Every structure is written in structure tokens, then in C-alpha cells.
PDB file of C-alpha atoms in Angstrom:
ATOM      1  CA  VAL J   1       8.740  16.116 -13.585  1.00  0.00           C
ATOM      2  CA  LEU J   2       9.879  12.862 -12.291  1.00  0.00           C
ATOM      3  CA  ALA J   3      12.150  13.279  -9.342  1.00  0.00           C
ATOM      4  CA  LYS J   4      16.085  12.543  -9.363  1.00  0.00           C
ATOM      5  CA  LYS J   5      17.763  10.042  -7.449  1.00  0.00           C
ATOM      6  CA  ASN J   6      18.284  11.759  -4.155  1.00  0.00           C
ATOM      7  CA  ASP J   7      15.195  13.898  -4.309  1.00  0.00           C
ATOM      8  CA  PRO J   8      12.441  13.534  -1.500  1.00  0.00           C
ATOM      9  CA  PRO J   9       9.471  10.815  -2.226  1.00  0.00           C
ATOM     10  CA  ARG J  10       7.094  12.332  -4.641  1.00  0.00           C
ATOM     11  CA  ILE J  11       3.251  11.611  -5.163  1.00  0.00           C
ATOM     12  CA  TYR J  12       2.136  11.253  -8.589  1.00  0.00           C
ATOM     13  CA  LEU J  13      -1.739  11.344  -9.738  1.00  0.00           C
ATOM     14  CA  GLU J  14      -2.786  10.096 -13.139  1.00  0.00           C
ATOM     15  CA  ALA J  15      -6.189  11.087 -14.310  1.00  0.00           C
ATOM     16  CA  GLY J  16      -7.974   9.060 -16.416  1.00  0.00           C
ATOM     17  CA  ALA J  17      -5.309   6.293 -16.837  1.00  0.00           C
ATOM     18  CA  GLY J  18      -7.187   4.296 -19.146  1.00  0.00           C
ATOM     19  CA  THR J  19      -5.649   0.539 -20.122  1.00  0.00           C
ATOM     20  CA  GLY J  20      -2.248   2.033 -18.878  1.00  0.00           C
ATOM     21  CA  ALA J  21      -0.374   3.406 -22.064  1.00  0.00           C
ATOM     22  CA  MET J  22       1.116   6.387 -20.223  1.00  0.00           C
ATOM     23  CA  THR J  23       1.257   4.441 -16.901  1.00  0.00           C
ATOM     24  CA  HIS J  24       3.735   2.101 -18.499  1.00  0.00           C
ATOM     25  CA  ARG J  25       6.170   4.883 -18.985  1.00  0.00           C
ATOM     26  CA  LEU J  26       5.446   6.330 -15.569  1.00  0.00           C
ATOM     27  CA  VAL J  27       5.863   3.214 -13.685  1.00  0.00           C
ATOM     28  CA  LYS J  28       9.256   2.603 -15.445  1.00  0.00           C
ATOM     29  CA  ASN J  29      10.622   5.881 -14.083  1.00  0.00           C
ATOM     30  CA  LEU J  30       8.774   5.569 -10.773  1.00  0.00           C
ATOM     31  CA  ARG J  31      11.396   5.112  -7.928  1.00  0.00           C
ATOM     32  CA  SER J  32      10.502   2.646  -4.796  1.00  0.00           C
ATOM     33  CA  GLN J  33       9.992   5.681  -2.533  1.00  0.00           C
ATOM     34  CA  ASP J  34       7.390   7.492  -4.843  1.00  0.00           C
ATOM     35  CA  THR J  35       3.850   6.788  -5.017  1.00  0.00           C
ATOM     36  CA  LEU J  36       1.557   6.711  -8.223  1.00  0.00           C
ATOM     37  CA  HIS J  37      -2.347   7.141  -7.980  1.00  0.00           C
ATOM     38  CA  LEU J  38      -4.214   5.879 -10.900  1.00  0.00           C
ATOM     39  CA  VAL J  39      -7.734   7.277 -11.144  1.00  0.00           C
ATOM     40  CA  GLU J  40      -9.947   5.325 -13.757  1.00  0.00           C
ATOM     41  CA  MET J  41     -13.844   5.320 -13.963  1.00  0.00           C
ATOM     42  CA  ASP J  42     -14.120   2.690 -16.816  1.00  0.00           C
ATOM     43  CA  GLN J  43     -14.613  -0.766 -14.915  1.00  0.00           C
ATOM     44  CA  ASP J  44     -13.081  -2.598 -18.067  1.00  0.00           C
ATOM     45  CA  HIS J  45      -9.999  -0.336 -17.921  1.00  0.00           C
ATOM     46  CA  CYS J  46      -9.469  -0.682 -14.155  1.00  0.00           C
ATOM     47  CA  LYS J  47      -9.364  -4.329 -14.563  1.00  0.00           C
ATOM     48  CA  ALA J  48      -6.621  -3.997 -17.196  1.00  0.00           C
ATOM     49  CA  LEU J  49      -4.749  -1.664 -14.726  1.00  0.00           C
ATOM     50  CA  LYS J  50      -5.046  -3.912 -11.930  1.00  0.00           C
ATOM     51  CA  GLN J  51      -3.662  -7.072 -14.108  1.00  0.00           C
ATOM     52  CA  LYS J  52      -0.926  -4.698 -15.408  1.00  0.00           C
ATOM     53  CA  PHE J  53      -0.156  -2.682 -12.147  1.00  0.00           C
ATOM     54  CA  GLY J  54      -1.783  -4.503  -9.015  1.00  0.00           C
ATOM     55  CA  THR J  55       1.248  -6.156  -7.893  1.00  0.00           C
ATOM     56  CA  LEU J  56       3.149  -2.812  -7.457  1.00  0.00           C
ATOM     57  CA  THR J  57       3.210  -1.674  -3.616  1.00  0.00           C
ATOM     58  CA  ASN J  58       3.582   1.925  -4.531  1.00  0.00           C
ATOM     59  CA  VAL J  59       0.888   2.083  -7.089  1.00  0.00           C
ATOM     60  CA  PHE J  60      -2.827   2.293  -6.318  1.00  0.00           C
ATOM     61  CA  ILE J  61      -5.440   2.066  -8.642  1.00  0.00           C
ATOM     62  CA  HIS J  62      -8.665   4.163  -7.769  1.00  0.00           C
ATOM     63  CA  CYS J  63     -11.960   2.966  -9.953  1.00  0.00           C
ATOM     64  CA  LYS J  64     -13.922   6.058  -9.995  1.00  0.00           C
ATOM     65  CA  ALA J  65     -14.632   9.229 -11.616  1.00  0.00           C
ATOM     66  CA  ILE J  66     -11.836  11.883 -10.880  1.00  0.00           C
ATOM     67  CA  GLN J  67     -14.175  14.378  -9.467  1.00  0.00           C
ATOM     68  CA  ASP J  68     -14.874  11.689  -7.082  1.00  0.00           C
ATOM     69  CA  TRP J  69     -11.406  10.926  -5.875  1.00  0.00           C
ATOM     70  CA  GLU J  70      -9.733  12.404  -2.727  1.00  0.00           C
ATOM     71  CA  PRO J  71      -6.193  12.195  -1.431  1.00  0.00           C
ATOM     72  CA  THR J  72      -5.802   9.727   1.137  1.00  0.00           C
ATOM     73  CA  THR J  73      -5.230  12.421   3.754  1.00  0.00           C
ATOM     74  CA  PRO J  74      -6.586  16.253   3.595  1.00  0.00           C
ATOM     75  CA  ASP J  75      -3.019  17.374   3.695  1.00  0.00           C
ATOM     76  CA  GLN J  76      -1.649  15.046   1.101  1.00  0.00           C
ATOM     77  CA  LYS J  77       0.256  17.044  -1.395  1.00  0.00           C
ATOM     78  CA  ILE J  78       0.291  15.997  -5.001  1.00  0.00           C
ATOM     79  CA  ASP J  79       3.595  16.975  -6.672  1.00  0.00           C
ATOM     80  CA  ALA J  80       2.641  15.985 -10.317  1.00  0.00           C
ATOM     81  CA  ILE J  81      -0.747  15.248 -12.123  1.00  0.00           C
ATOM     82  CA  VAL J  82      -0.604  13.586 -15.486  1.00  0.00           C
ATOM     83  CA  THR J  83      -3.605  13.081 -17.885  1.00  0.00           C
ATOM     84  CA  THR J  84      -4.426  12.658 -21.304  1.00  0.00           C
ATOM     85  CA  ILE J  85      -8.028  13.107 -21.152  1.00  0.00           C
ATOM     86  CA  PRO J  86      -9.220  15.492 -23.770  1.00  0.00           C
ATOM     87  CA  LEU J  87     -10.989  18.428 -22.064  1.00  0.00           C
TER      88      LEU J  87
END
């Protein structure tokens, strides 16, 4: 559900980003006005995510469990959630 060129900015959340296999594809299609939040609780995976995506200004890496993550503001709307976590 990635945005088209003239769509308003979107906010995406990847829960359990791991080492970034799916993230790589998301970032490739992310527009500069979009935001991607990566949530990963494994500290080694977080280090890998920071190395790969830490310089991108519209990608935010949160090193915590998804149930402990909260949006930046209470009214922040997430447009799409992506996960490959086996539930």
C-alpha cells in the first residue's frame, strides 16, 4: 500500500524489522515526504538496522518490543503496518 507520487505523506511501521530484509524493499519505494518507523527488540538486529538505514532522515529505528512502542504523538496515524513476525 505504498503511496503514489501525488498522495499526501504517509507513515509506515515495520514491526519486527529484524536485520532489514523487508526494510530494504520498503526504503527503496519510500518517498522523501514519507516516514518509516522500524521497531526491533533484538539489540544485535538494531545495530544492523542502524548501520544500514541510520543515515536516512525519514527512517526512525526504535530498539524495543512492539508492545512498548508508542507513536510520537497520541494522534499520530499509521497508514500501514508491515510485519513478518510469525504470530
